[in-house]
Coordinates of N, CA and C and ligand atoms in Angstrom, one line a residue:
M95 N -10.3 4.0 3.9 CA -11.4 4.8 4.3 C -11.0 5.6 5.5
S96 N -11.6 6.8 5.7 CA -11.2 7.6 6.8 C -11.5 7.0 8.1
P97 N -10.7 7.0 9.1 CA -11.0 6.4 10.4 C -11.8 7.3 11.2
L98 N -12.1 8.6 10.7 CA -12.7 9.5 11.6 C -14.2 9.3 11.7
I99 N -14.8 8.7 10.6 CA -16.3 8.5 10.6 C -16.5 6.9 10.7
P100 N -17.3 6.5 11.6 CA -17.4 5.0 11.8 C -18.0 4.4 10.5
K101 N -17.5 3.2 10.2 CA -18.0 2.4 9.1 C -19.5 2.3 9.2
G102 N -20.2 2.3 8.1 CA -21.7 2.1 8.1 C -22.4 3.5 8.3
K103 N -21.6 4.6 8.6 CA -22.2 5.9 8.8 C -21.6 6.8 7.7
R104 N -21.3 6.3 6.6 CA -20.7 7.1 5.5 C -21.6 7.1 4.3
P105 N -22.7 7.8 4.3 CA -23.7 7.6 3.2 C -23.1 7.9 1.9
W106 N -22.1 8.8 1.8 CA -21.6 9.2 0.5 C -20.6 8.2 -0.1
T107 N -20.3 7.2 0.7 CA -19.4 6.2 0.1 C -20.1 4.8 -0.1
T108 N -21.4 4.8 0.2 CA -22.1 3.5 0.1 C -22.3 3.0 -1.4
D109 N -22.4 4.0 -2.3 CA -22.7 3.7 -3.7 C -21.8 4.4 -4.6
P110 N -20.6 3.8 -4.8 CA -19.6 4.5 -5.5 C -20.0 4.8 -7.0
G111 N -21.0 4.0 -7.5 CA -21.4 4.2 -8.8 C -22.2 5.5 -9.0
H112 N -22.7 6.1 -7.9 CA -23.4 7.3 -8.0 C -22.8 8.4 -7.1
I113 N -21.5 8.4 -7.1 CA -20.8 9.2 -6.1 C -21.1 10.7 -6.3
H114 N -21.4 11.1 -7.6 CA -21.7 12.5 -7.8 C -23.0 13.0 -7.3
D115 N -24.0 12.0 -7.1 CA -25.3 12.3 -6.6 C -25.4 12.2 -5.1
A116 N -24.3 11.7 -4.5 CA -24.4 11.5 -3.0 C -24.3 12.8 -2.3
P117 N -24.9 12.8 -1.1 CA -24.9 14.1 -0.3 C -23.5 14.4 0.2
H118 N -23.3 15.6 0.5 CA -21.9 16.0 1.0 C -21.7 15.4 2.3
P119 N -20.4 15.4 2.7 CA -20.1 14.9 4.1 C -20.8 15.7 5.1
P120 N -21.1 15.2 6.3 CA -21.8 15.9 7.4 C -21.0 17.1 7.8
P121 N -21.7 18.1 8.4 CA -20.9 19.3 8.9 C -20.2 19.0 10.1
M122 N -19.1 19.7 10.4 CA -18.4 19.5 11.6 C -19.3 20.0 12.8
P123 N -19.1 19.5 14.0 CA -20.0 19.8 15.1 C -20.2 21.3 15.4
D124 N -19.1 22.1 15.2 CA -19.3 23.5 15.5 C -19.6 24.3 14.2
E125 N -20.0 23.7 13.1 CA -20.3 24.4 11.9 C -21.7 25.0 12.0
P126 N -21.9 26.3 11.6 CA -23.2 26.9 11.7 C -24.3 26.1 10.9
E127 N -25.5 26.0 11.4 CA -26.5 25.2 10.8 C -26.9 25.8 9.4
S128 N -26.9 27.2 9.3 CA -27.3 27.8 8.0 C -26.4 27.3 6.9
T129 N -25.1 27.2 7.2 CA -24.1 26.7 6.1 C -24.4 25.3 5.8
A130 N -24.7 24.5 6.8 CA -24.9 23.0 6.6 C -26.2 22.8 5.8
G131 N -27.2 23.7 5.9 CA -28.4 23.5 5.3 C -28.5 24.2 3.9
S132 N -27.5 25.0 3.5 CA -27.6 25.7 2.3 C -27.5 24.8 1.1
S133 N -27.8 25.3 -0.1 CA -27.8 24.4 -1.3 C -26.4 24.0 -1.6
A134 N -25.4 24.9 -1.2 CA -24.0 24.5 -1.5 C -23.6 23.3 -0.7
S135 N -24.1 23.2 0.5 CA -23.7 22.1 1.4 C -24.9 21.4 1.9
P136 N -25.5 20.4 1.2 CA -26.7 19.6 1.6 C -26.4 19.0 3.0
P137 N -27.5 18.9 3.8 CA -27.4 18.4 5.2 C -26.9 16.9 5.1
G138 N -26.1 16.5 6.1 CA -25.7 15.1 6.3 C -26.3 14.6 7.6
P139 N -25.8 13.4 8.0 CA -26.3 12.9 9.3 C -26.0 13.8 10.5
A140 N -26.8 13.8 11.5 CA -26.6 14.7 12.6 C -25.2 14.4 13.2
A141 N -24.5 15.5 13.6 CA -23.2 15.3 14.2 C -23.2 14.5 15.4
E142 N -24.3 14.6 16.3 CA -24.3 13.9 17.5 C -24.5 12.4 17.3
S143 N -24.9 12.0 16.1 CA -25.0 10.5 15.8 C -23.7 9.8 15.6
L144 N -22.6 10.6 15.4 CA -21.3 10.0 15.2 C -20.8 9.5 16.5
E145 N -20.1 8.3 16.4 CA -19.5 7.8 17.6 C -18.2 8.6 17.9
P146 N -17.9 8.6 19.2 CA -16.7 9.4 19.6 C -15.5 8.9 18.9
I147 N -14.6 9.8 18.5 CA -13.4 9.4 17.9 C -12.4 9.0 18.9
E148 N -11.8 7.8 18.7 CA -10.8 7.4 19.7 C -9.4 7.8 19.3
V149 N -8.8 8.6 20.1 CA -7.5 9.0 19.8 C -6.5 8.3 20.7
R150 N -5.6 7.6 20.1 CA -4.6 6.9 20.9 C -3.3 7.7 21.0
Q151 N -2.8 7.8 22.2 CA -1.6 8.6 22.4 C -0.5 7.6 22.9
A152 N 0.7 7.7 22.3 CA 1.8 6.9 22.8 C 2.2 7.5 24.1
V153 N 2.0 6.8 25.2 CA 2.4 7.3 26.5 C 3.7 6.5 26.9
E154 N 4.4 7.2 27.8 CA 5.7 6.6 28.2 C 5.5 5.2 28.7
E155 N 4.5 5.0 29.6 CA 4.3 3.7 30.2 C 4.0 2.6 29.2
E156 N 3.5 2.9 28.0 CA 3.1 1.8 27.1 C 4.4 1.3 26.3
R157 N 5.5 2.0 26.4 CA 6.6 1.6 25.6 C 7.3 0.4 26.2
E158 N 7.8 -0.4 25.4 CA 8.5 -1.6 25.8 C 9.8 -1.2 26.5
P159 N 10.2 -1.7 27.7 CA 11.5 -1.3 28.2 C 12.6 -2.0 27.5
H160 N 13.6 -1.3 27.0 CA 14.7 -1.9 26.3 C 16.0 -1.9 27.0
G161 N 16.0 -1.2 28.2 CA 17.2 -1.0 28.9 C 18.1 0.0 28.2
D162 N 19.2 0.3 28.9 CA 20.2 1.3 28.3 C 21.0 0.7 27.2
P163 N 21.2 1.5 26.1 CA 22.0 1.0 25.0 C 23.5 0.8 25.5
A164 N 24.2 -0.1 24.8 CA 25.6 -0.3 25.1 C 26.3 1.0 24.8
P165 N 27.2 1.4 25.7 CA 28.0 2.6 25.5 C 29.1 2.4 24.4
V166 N 29.7 3.5 24.1 CA 30.9 3.4 23.2 C 31.9 2.6 23.9
P167 N 32.4 1.5 23.2 CA 33.4 0.6 23.9 C 34.7 1.4 24.1
D168 N 35.3 1.0 25.2 CA 36.6 1.6 25.6 C 37.7 0.9 24.7
P169 N 38.4 1.6 23.8 CA 39.4 0.9 22.9 C 40.4 0.1 23.7
S170 N 40.7 0.5 24.9 CA 41.7 -0.3 25.7 C 41.2 -1.6 26.1
E171 N 39.9 -1.8 26.1 CA 39.3 -3.1 26.5 C 38.8 -4.0 25.4
V172 N 39.0 -3.5 24.2 CA 38.5 -4.3 23.0 C 39.7 -4.7 22.2
E173 N 40.0 -6.0 22.0 CA 41.1 -6.4 21.1 C 40.6 -6.4 19.7
V174 N 41.2 -5.6 18.8 CA 40.8 -5.6 17.4 C 41.9 -6.0 16.5
P175 N 41.7 -7.0 15.6 CA 42.7 -7.4 14.7 C 43.3 -6.2 13.9
K176 N 44.6 -6.2 13.8 CA 45.2 -5.0 13.2 C 44.7 -4.7 11.8
E177 N 44.5 -5.7 11.0 CA 44.1 -5.5 9.6 C 42.7 -4.9 9.6
L178 N 41.8 -5.3 10.5 CA 40.5 -4.8 10.6 C 40.5 -3.3 11.0
A179 N 41.3 -3.1 12.0 CA 41.4 -1.7 12.6 C 41.9 -0.8 11.5
D180 N 43.0 -1.2 10.8 CA 43.6 -0.4 9.7 C 42.6 -0.1 8.6
E181 N 41.8 -1.1 8.2 CA 40.9 -0.9 7.1 C 39.8 0.1 7.5
I182 N 39.4 0.0 8.8 CA 38.3 0.9 9.2 C 38.9 2.3 9.4
R183 N 40.1 2.4 9.9 CA 40.7 3.8 10.0 C 40.9 4.4 8.6
R184 N 41.3 3.6 7.6 CA 41.5 4.2 6.3 C 40.2 4.7 5.8
A185 N 39.1 4.0 6.0 CA 37.8 4.4 5.6 C 37.4 5.7 6.3
M186 N 37.7 5.8 7.6 CA 37.3 7.0 8.3 C 38.0 8.2 7.8
K187 N 39.2 8.1 7.3 CA 39.9 9.2 6.7 C 39.2 9.8 5.5
R188 N 38.4 9.0 4.8 CA 37.8 9.5 3.6 C 36.5 10.4 3.9
Y189 N 36.1 10.5 5.1 CA 34.9 11.2 5.4 C 35.1 12.3 6.4
P190 N 34.4 13.4 6.3 CA 34.6 14.5 7.2 C 34.1 14.1 8.6
R191 N 33.2 13.2 8.7 CA 32.7 12.7 10.0 C 32.9 11.2 10.1
K192 N 33.5 10.8 11.2 CA 33.9 9.4 11.3 C 32.7 8.4 11.2
R193 N 31.5 8.9 11.7 CA 30.3 8.1 11.6 C 30.0 7.7 10.2
S194 N 30.4 8.5 9.3 CA 30.0 8.3 7.9 C 30.7 7.0 7.3
A195 N 31.7 6.6 8.0 CA 32.4 5.4 7.5 C 31.7 4.1 8.0
V196 N 30.5 4.2 8.4 CA 29.8 3.0 8.9 C 29.7 1.9 7.9
M197 N 29.4 2.3 6.6 CA 29.2 1.2 5.6 C 30.5 0.4 5.3
P198 N 31.6 1.1 5.0 CA 32.8 0.4 4.8 C 33.3 -0.4 6.0
A199 N 33.0 0.2 7.2 CA 33.4 -0.5 8.4 C 32.6 -1.8 8.6
L200 N 31.3 -1.8 8.2 CA 30.5 -3.0 8.3 C 30.9 -4.0 7.2
W201 N 31.3 -3.5 6.1 CA 31.8 -4.4 5.0 C 33.1 -5.1 5.5
A202 N 33.9 -4.3 6.2 CA 35.2 -4.9 6.7 C 34.9 -6.0 7.7
V203 N 34.0 -5.8 8.6 CA 33.6 -6.8 9.6 C 33.0 -8.0 8.9
Q204 N 32.1 -7.8 7.9 CA 31.5 -8.9 7.2 C 32.5 -9.8 6.5
R205 N 33.4 -9.1 5.8 CA 34.4 -9.8 5.1 C 35.3 -10.7 6.0
R206 N 35.6 -10.1 7.1 CA 36.5 -10.8 8.0 C 35.8 -12.0 8.7
Y207 N 34.6 -11.8 9.2 CA 33.9 -12.9 10.0 C 32.9 -13.6 9.2
G208 N 32.6 -13.2 8.0 CA 31.5 -13.9 7.2 C 30.2 -13.3 7.4
W209 N 30.0 -12.6 8.5 CA 28.7 -11.9 8.8 C 29.0 -10.8 9.9
C210 N 28.0 -10.0 10.1 CA 28.3 -8.9 11.1 C 28.1 -9.4 12.5
T211 N 29.1 -10.1 13.0 CA 29.0 -10.7 14.3 C 28.9 -9.6 15.4
P212 N 28.3 -9.9 16.5 CA 28.3 -8.9 17.6 C 29.8 -8.5 18.0
K213 N 30.7 -9.5 18.0 CA 32.0 -9.2 18.4 C 32.7 -8.3 17.4
G214 N 32.5 -8.5 16.0 CA 33.0 -7.7 15.0 C 32.4 -6.3 15.1
I215 N 31.1 -6.2 15.4 CA 30.5 -4.9 15.5 C 31.1 -4.1 16.7
R216 N 31.3 -4.8 17.7 CA 31.9 -4.1 18.9 C 33.3 -3.6 18.6
Q217 N 34.0 -4.5 17.9 CA 35.4 -4.1 17.5 C 35.4 -2.8 16.6
A218 N 34.5 -2.8 15.6 CA 34.4 -1.7 14.7 C 33.9 -0.4 15.5
A219 N 33.0 -0.6 16.5 CA 32.5 0.5 17.3 C 33.7 1.1 18.1
A220 N 34.5 0.2 18.6 CA 35.7 0.7 19.4 C 36.6 1.5 18.6
V221 N 36.9 1.1 17.3 CA 37.8 1.8 16.5 C 37.1 3.2 16.1
M222 N 35.8 3.2 15.8 CA 35.2 4.4 15.3 C 34.8 5.3 16.4
G223 N 34.7 4.8 17.6 CA 34.2 5.7 18.7 C 32.7 6.0 18.7
V224 N 32.0 4.9 18.2 CA 30.5 5.1 18.2 C 29.9 3.9 19.0
T225 N 28.7 3.9 19.2 CA 28.1 2.8 20.0 C 27.9 1.6 19.1
P226 N 27.9 0.4 19.6 CA 27.6 -0.8 18.8 C 26.2 -0.7 18.2
G227 N 25.3 -0.1 18.9 CA 23.9 0.0 18.5 C 23.8 0.8 17.2
Y228 N 24.7 1.8 17.0 CA 24.7 2.6 15.8 C 25.0 1.7 14.6
L229 N 26.1 0.9 14.7 CA 26.5 0.0 13.6 C 25.4 -1.1 13.4
Q230 N 24.9 -1.6 14.5 CA 23.9 -2.6 14.4 C 22.6 -2.1 13.6
A231 N 22.2 -0.9 13.9 CA 21.0 -0.3 13.3 C 21.2 -0.2 11.8
V232 N 22.4 0.2 11.4 CA 22.7 0.4 9.9 C 22.7 -1.0 9.3
A233 N 23.4 -2.0 9.9 CA 23.5 -3.3 9.4 C 22.2 -4.0 9.2
S234 N 21.2 -3.7 10.2 CA 19.9 -4.4 10.1 C 19.0 -3.7 9.0
Y235 N 19.4 -2.5 8.6 CA 18.6 -1.8 7.6 C 18.9 -2.3 6.2
Y236 N 20.2 -2.6 5.9 CA 20.6 -2.9 4.5 C 20.6 -4.4 4.3
D237 N 20.0 -4.8 3.2 CA 19.9 -6.2 2.8 C 21.2 -7.0 2.6
L238 N 22.2 -6.2 2.2 CA 23.5 -6.9 1.9 C 24.3 -7.2 3.1
F239 N 23.9 -6.7 4.3 CA 24.7 -7.0 5.5 C 24.0 -8.2 6.2
R240 N 24.8 -9.2 6.6 CA 24.3 -10.4 7.1 C 24.4 -10.3 8.7
L241 N 23.3 -10.6 9.3 CA 23.2 -10.5 10.8 C 23.2 -11.9 11.4
E242 N 23.4 -12.9 10.6 CA 23.5 -14.3 11.2 C 24.4 -15.1 10.2
P243 N 25.0 -16.1 10.7 CA 25.9 -16.9 9.9 C 25.3 -17.5 8.6
E244 N 25.9 -17.3 7.5 CA 25.4 -17.9 6.3 C 26.6 -18.6 5.6
G245 N 26.3 -19.3 4.5 CA 27.4 -20.0 3.8 C 28.5 -19.0 3.5
E246 N 29.7 -19.7 3.4 CA 31.0 -18.9 3.3 C 30.9 -18.1 2.0
H247 N 30.4 -18.6 0.9 CA 30.4 -17.9 -0.4 C 29.0 -17.5 -0.7
Q248 N 28.8 -16.2 -1.0 CA 27.4 -15.7 -1.2 C 27.1 -15.6 -2.7
V249 N 26.0 -16.2 -3.1 CA 25.6 -16.1 -4.5 C 24.2 -15.5 -4.5
L250 N 24.1 -14.3 -5.1 CA 22.8 -13.6 -5.2 C 22.4 -13.6 -6.6
V251 N 21.3 -14.4 -6.9 CA 20.8 -14.5 -8.3 C 19.8 -13.4 -8.5
C252 N 20.0 -12.6 -9.4 CA 19.0 -11.5 -9.7 C 17.7 -12.2 -10.3
T253 N 16.6 -11.9 -9.7 CA 15.3 -12.5 -10.2 C 14.4 -11.4 -10.7
N254 N 14.9 -10.2 -10.9 CA 14.1 -9.1 -11.3 C 13.8 -9.2 -12.8
I255 N 13.0 -8.2 -13.4 CA 12.3 -8.4 -14.6 C 13.2 -8.8 -15.8
S256 N 14.4 -8.1 -16.0 CA 15.2 -8.5 -17.2 C 15.8 -9.9 -17.0
C257 N 16.3 -10.2 -15.8 CA 16.9 -11.5 -15.6 C 15.8 -12.5 -15.6
W258 N 14.6 -12.2 -15.0 CA 13.5 -13.2 -15.0 C 13.1 -13.6 -16.4
L259 N 13.0 -12.6 -17.3 CA 12.6 -12.9 -18.6 C 13.6 -13.8 -19.4
R260 N 14.8 -13.7 -18.9 CA 15.9 -14.6 -19.5 C 16.2 -15.8 -18.7
G261 N 15.3 -16.2 -17.8 CA 15.5 -17.5 -17.2 C 16.1 -17.5 -15.8
A262 N 15.9 -16.4 -15.1 CA 16.5 -16.3 -13.7 C 16.0 -17.3 -12.8
D263 N 14.7 -17.7 -12.9 CA 14.1 -18.7 -12.0 C 14.8 -20.0 -12.1
V264 N 15.1 -20.4 -13.4 CA 15.8 -21.7 -13.6 C 17.2 -21.6 -13.1
L265 N 17.8 -20.4 -13.3 CA 19.2 -20.2 -12.9 C 19.3 -20.4 -11.4
L266 N 18.3 -19.7 -10.7 CA 18.3 -19.8 -9.2 C 18.1 -21.3 -8.8
E267 N 17.2 -22.0 -9.4 CA 17.0 -23.4 -9.1 C 18.3 -24.2 -9.3
S268 N 19.0 -23.9 -10.4 CA 20.2 -24.6 -10.7 C 21.3 -24.4 -9.7
F269 N 21.4 -23.1 -9.2 CA 22.4 -22.9 -8.1 C 22.0 -23.6 -6.9
C270 N 20.7 -23.6 -6.5 CA 20.2 -24.3 -5.3 C 20.5 -25.8 -5.4
E271 N 20.2 -26.4 -6.6 CA 20.5 -27.8 -6.9 C 22.0 -28.1 -6.7
A272 N 22.8 -27.2 -7.3 CA 24.2 -27.5 -7.2 C 24.7 -27.4 -5.8
A273 N 24.0 -26.5 -5.0 CA 24.4 -26.4 -3.6 C 23.8 -27.5 -2.7
G274 N 22.9 -28.3 -3.3 CA 22.3 -29.4 -2.6 C 21.2 -29.0 -1.7
I275 N 20.5 -27.9 -2.0 CA 19.4 -27.4 -1.1 C 18.2 -27.3 -2.0
D276 N 17.0 -27.4 -1.3 CA 15.7 -27.4 -1.9 C 15.3 -26.0 -2.4
G277 N 15.8 -25.0 -1.7 CA 15.5 -23.6 -2.0 C 16.5 -22.7 -1.4
P278 N 16.4 -21.4 -1.6 CA 17.4 -20.4 -1.2 C 17.8 -20.7 0.3
G279 N 19.1 -20.6 0.6 CA 19.6 -20.8 1.9 C 21.0 -21.3 1.9
S280 N 21.5 -21.8 3.0 CA 22.9 -22.2 3.0 C 23.0 -23.7 2.8
S281 N 24.1 -24.1 2.2 CA 24.3 -25.5 1.9 C 24.8 -26.2 3.2
Q282 N 24.6 -27.5 3.2 CA 24.9 -28.3 4.5 C 26.3 -28.2 4.9
D283 N 27.2 -28.1 3.9 CA 28.7 -28.0 4.3 C 29.1 -26.6 4.6
G284 N 28.1 -25.7 4.6 CA 28.4 -24.3 5.0 C 29.2 -23.5 4.0
K285 N 29.4 -24.1 2.8 CA 30.3 -23.4 1.8 C 29.5 -22.4 1.0
L286 N 28.2 -22.6 0.7 CA 27.5 -21.8 -0.2 C 26.2 -21.2 0.4
F287 N 26.0 -20.0 0.1 CA 24.7 -19.4 0.5 C 24.1 -18.8 -0.8
I288 N 22.9 -19.3 -1.1 CA 22.2 -18.9 -2.4 C 20.9 -18.2 -2.1
R289 N 20.7 -17.1 -2.7 CA 19.3 -16.5 -2.6 C 19.0 -15.7 -3.8
G290 N 17.7 -15.5 -4.0 CA 17.3 -14.6 -5.1 C 17.4 -13.1 -4.6
F291 N 17.6 -12.2 -5.6 CA 17.8 -10.8 -5.2 C 17.1 -9.9 -6.2
E292 N 16.8 -8.7 -5.7 CA 16.2 -7.7 -6.7 C 17.3 -7.2 -7.6
C293 N 16.9 -6.4 -8.6 CA 17.8 -5.9 -9.7 C 19.1 -5.4 -9.1
L294 N 20.2 -6.0 -9.6 CA 21.5 -5.7 -9.1 C 22.1 -4.6 -10.0
G295 N 21.4 -4.1 -11.0 CA 21.8 -3.0 -11.8 C 22.8 -3.4 -12.9
A296 N 22.7 -4.6 -13.3 CA 23.6 -5.1 -14.4 C 22.7 -5.8 -15.4
C297 N 21.5 -5.2 -15.8 CA 20.5 -5.9 -16.6 C 21.1 -6.4 -17.9
D298 N 22.1 -5.7 -18.4 CA 22.6 -6.2 -19.7 C 23.3 -7.5 -19.6
L299 N 23.6 -8.0 -18.4 CA 24.2 -9.3 -18.2 C 23.1 -10.4 -18.0
A300 N 21.9 -10.1 -18.1 CA 20.8 -11.0 -17.7 C 20.9 -12.3 -18.5
P301 N 20.6 -13.4 -17.8 CA 20.5 -13.5 -16.3 C 21.8 -13.5 -15.6
M302 N 21.9 -12.8 -14.5 CA 23.2 -12.6 -13.9 C 23.1 -12.9 -12.4
A303 N 24.3 -13.0 -11.8 CA 24.4 -13.2 -10.3 C 25.6 -12.5 -9.8
S304 N 25.5 -12.1 -8.5 CA 26.6 -11.6 -7.8 C 27.2 -12.7 -7.0
I305 N 28.5 -13.0 -7.2 CA 29.1 -14.1 -6.4 C 30.3 -13.5 -5.7
D306 N 30.2 -13.6 -4.4 CA 31.2 -12.9 -3.5 C 31.5 -11.5 -4.0
E307 N 30.4 -10.7 -4.2 CA 30.5 -9.3 -4.5 C 31.0 -9.0 -5.9
R308 N 31.2 -10.1 -6.8 CA 31.6 -9.8 -8.2 C 30.4 -10.2 -9.1
Y309 N 30.3 -9.5 -10.2 CA 29.1 -9.7 -11.1 C 29.5 -10.7 -12.2
Y310 N 28.6 -11.6 -12.5 CA 28.8 -12.6 -13.5 C 27.6 -12.7 -14.4
G311 N 27.8 -12.9 -15.7 CA 26.6 -13.1 -16.6 C 27.0 -12.9 -18.0
P312 N 26.1 -13.3 -19.0 CA 24.9 -14.0 -18.7 C 25.2 -15.4 -18.4
L313 N 24.4 -16.0 -17.4 CA 24.8 -17.3 -16.9 C 23.8 -18.4 -17.3
T314 N 24.3 -19.6 -17.5 CA 23.5 -20.7 -17.8 C 23.4 -21.7 -16.7
E315 N 22.6 -22.7 -16.8 CA 22.5 -23.7 -15.8 C 23.8 -24.4 -15.6
E316 N 24.5 -24.6 -16.7 CA 25.9 -25.2 -16.6 C 26.8 -24.3 -15.8
D317 N 26.7 -23.0 -16.0 CA 27.6 -22.1 -15.3 C 27.3 -22.2 -13.8
A318 N 26.0 -22.4 -13.4 CA 25.7 -22.5 -12.0 C 26.4 -23.7 -11.4
R319 N 26.4 -24.8 -12.1 CA 27.0 -26.0 -11.6 C 28.5 -25.8 -11.5
A320 N 29.1 -25.2 -12.5 CA 30.5 -25.0 -12.5 C 30.9 -24.1 -11.4
A321 N 30.2 -23.0 -11.2 CA 30.5 -22.0 -10.2 C 30.5 -22.6 -8.8
A322 N 29.5 -23.5 -8.6 CA 29.4 -24.1 -7.3 C 30.6 -25.0 -7.0
E323 N 31.0 -25.7 -8.0 CA 32.2 -26.6 -7.8 C 33.4 -25.8 -7.6
Q324 N 33.6 -24.7 -8.4 CA 34.8 -23.8 -8.3 C 34.8 -23.2 -6.9
L325 N 33.7 -22.7 -6.4 CA 33.7 -22.1 -5.1 C 34.0 -23.1 -4.0
R326 N 33.5 -24.3 -4.1 CA 33.8 -25.3 -3.1 C 35.3 -25.7 -3.1
S327 N 35.9 -25.7 -4.3 CA 37.3 -26.2 -4.3 C 38.3 -25.0 -4.3
G328 N 37.8 -23.8 -4.2 CA 38.7 -22.6 -4.0 C 39.3 -22.2 -5.3
R329 N 38.7 -22.7 -6.5 CA 39.3 -22.3 -7.8 C 38.7 -21.0 -8.3
E330 N 39.3 -20.4 -9.3 CA 38.8 -19.2 -9.9 C 37.4 -19.5 -10.4
V331 N 36.5 -18.5 -10.2 CA 35.1 -18.7 -10.6 C 34.8 -18.1 -12.0
L332 N 34.2 -18.8 -12.8 CA 33.8 -18.4 -14.2 C 34.6 -17.3 -14.8
P333 N 35.8 -17.5 -15.0 CA 36.7 -16.4 -15.5 C 36.1 -15.8 -16.8
D334 N 35.4 -16.5 -17.6 CA 34.9 -15.9 -18.9 C 33.6 -15.2 -18.7
K335 N 33.0 -15.2 -17.5 CA 31.7 -14.6 -17.3 C 31.8 -13.4 -16.4
R336 N 33.0 -12.9 -16.0 CA 33.1 -11.8 -15.1 C 32.8 -10.5 -15.7
L337 N 32.0 -9.7 -15.1 CA 31.7 -8.3 -15.6 C 32.9 -7.5 -15.8
E338 N 33.8 -7.6 -14.8 CA 35.0 -6.7 -14.8 C 36.0 -7.1 -16.0
D339 N 35.8 -8.2 -16.6 CA 36.6 -8.6 -17.7 C 36.0 -8.3 -19.0
R340 N 34.8 -7.8 -19.0 CA 34.1 -7.5 -20.3 C 34.6 -6.1 -20.8
P341 N 34.7 -5.9 -22.1 CA 35.2 -4.6 -22.6 C 34.1 -3.6 -22.3
A342 N 34.6 -2.4 -21.9 CA 33.7 -1.3 -21.6 C 33.1 -0.8 -23.0
A343 N 31.8 -0.4 -23.0 CA 31.2 0.1 -24.2 C 32.0 1.2 -24.8
G344 N 32.5 1.0 -26.0 CA 33.2 2.0 -26.8 C 34.6 2.2 -26.3
G345 N 35.0 1.4 -25.2 CA 36.4 1.6 -24.7 C 37.3 0.4 -25.0
P346 N 38.5 0.4 -24.5 CA 39.4 -0.7 -24.8 C 39.0 -2.0 -24.1
D347 N 39.5 -3.1 -24.5 CA 39.2 -4.3 -23.9 C 39.8 -4.3 -22.5
A348 N 38.9 -4.7 -21.5 CA 39.3 -4.7 -20.1 C 40.5 -5.5 -19.8
K349 N 40.6 -6.7 -20.5 CA 41.8 -7.6 -20.3 C 43.1 -6.9 -20.8
E350 N 43.0 -6.2 -21.9 CA 44.2 -5.5 -22.4 C 44.6 -4.4 -21.4
V351 N 43.6 -3.7 -20.9 CA 44.0 -2.6 -19.9 C 44.7 -3.2 -18.7
K352 N 44.2 -4.4 -18.2 CA 44.8 -5.0 -17.0 C 46.2 -5.5 -17.4
G353 N 46.4 -5.8 -18.7 CA 47.7 -6.4 -19.1 C 47.6 -7.9 -18.8
Ligands
FES564 S1 17.0 -7.3 -13.8 FE1 18.7 -8.5 -13.2 S2 20.3 -7.0 -13.0 FE2 18.6 -5.8 -13.5

């Protein structure tokens, strides 16, 4: 409902079943009376009977003080692992503006540290010549960037419509059970992080999951148990269920192409 007219003073909205018979809205305060009283615009409640409209303005004093943002780190003061710096620099070369490499830079940080640690973000900021706040803002926007420590291996079980119709809820439960947890979250040993996720864009694999950024499906409860064991012991995960090993539609067999 419009906030401009107080509740209880909106006669034309009190009986939605007879909306076409209801009187027109009241005239604006400076509208000529003759117009308001014409047959085209039936009279409404007197303008002076309306309560004053409260207009809130965001004033400087009302804002929360956040302090100054951290400046661009001085590269000479930040020690950055060579592989991380090289990966970020390679990404920066692919874009006309260095800031555009923010996503691959955050991925590089997340892969190295398991999540987007403040230290990793500062290192990436030093390499890119941007503020840590810029990287932090992007990382906090996207669901796939982690801002706190989670299990070493990340399992995202798609629970959207196609996967759900083919048993995604049971699959998610099986992964949680195999990880020894009651619901989505990290396992006690810190090895596994399990959560449900929205459509991952591989509906033809339903029910499917992304495990450490690789797609697998269609998965069964037995696959969930096997995958959890393989992840814990560092073995290859579900080699027969990897999307990248499936033949492309109408194309050659992916395994043949790889040799
Ligand atoms: S619904 Fe699961 S990948 Fe699309």
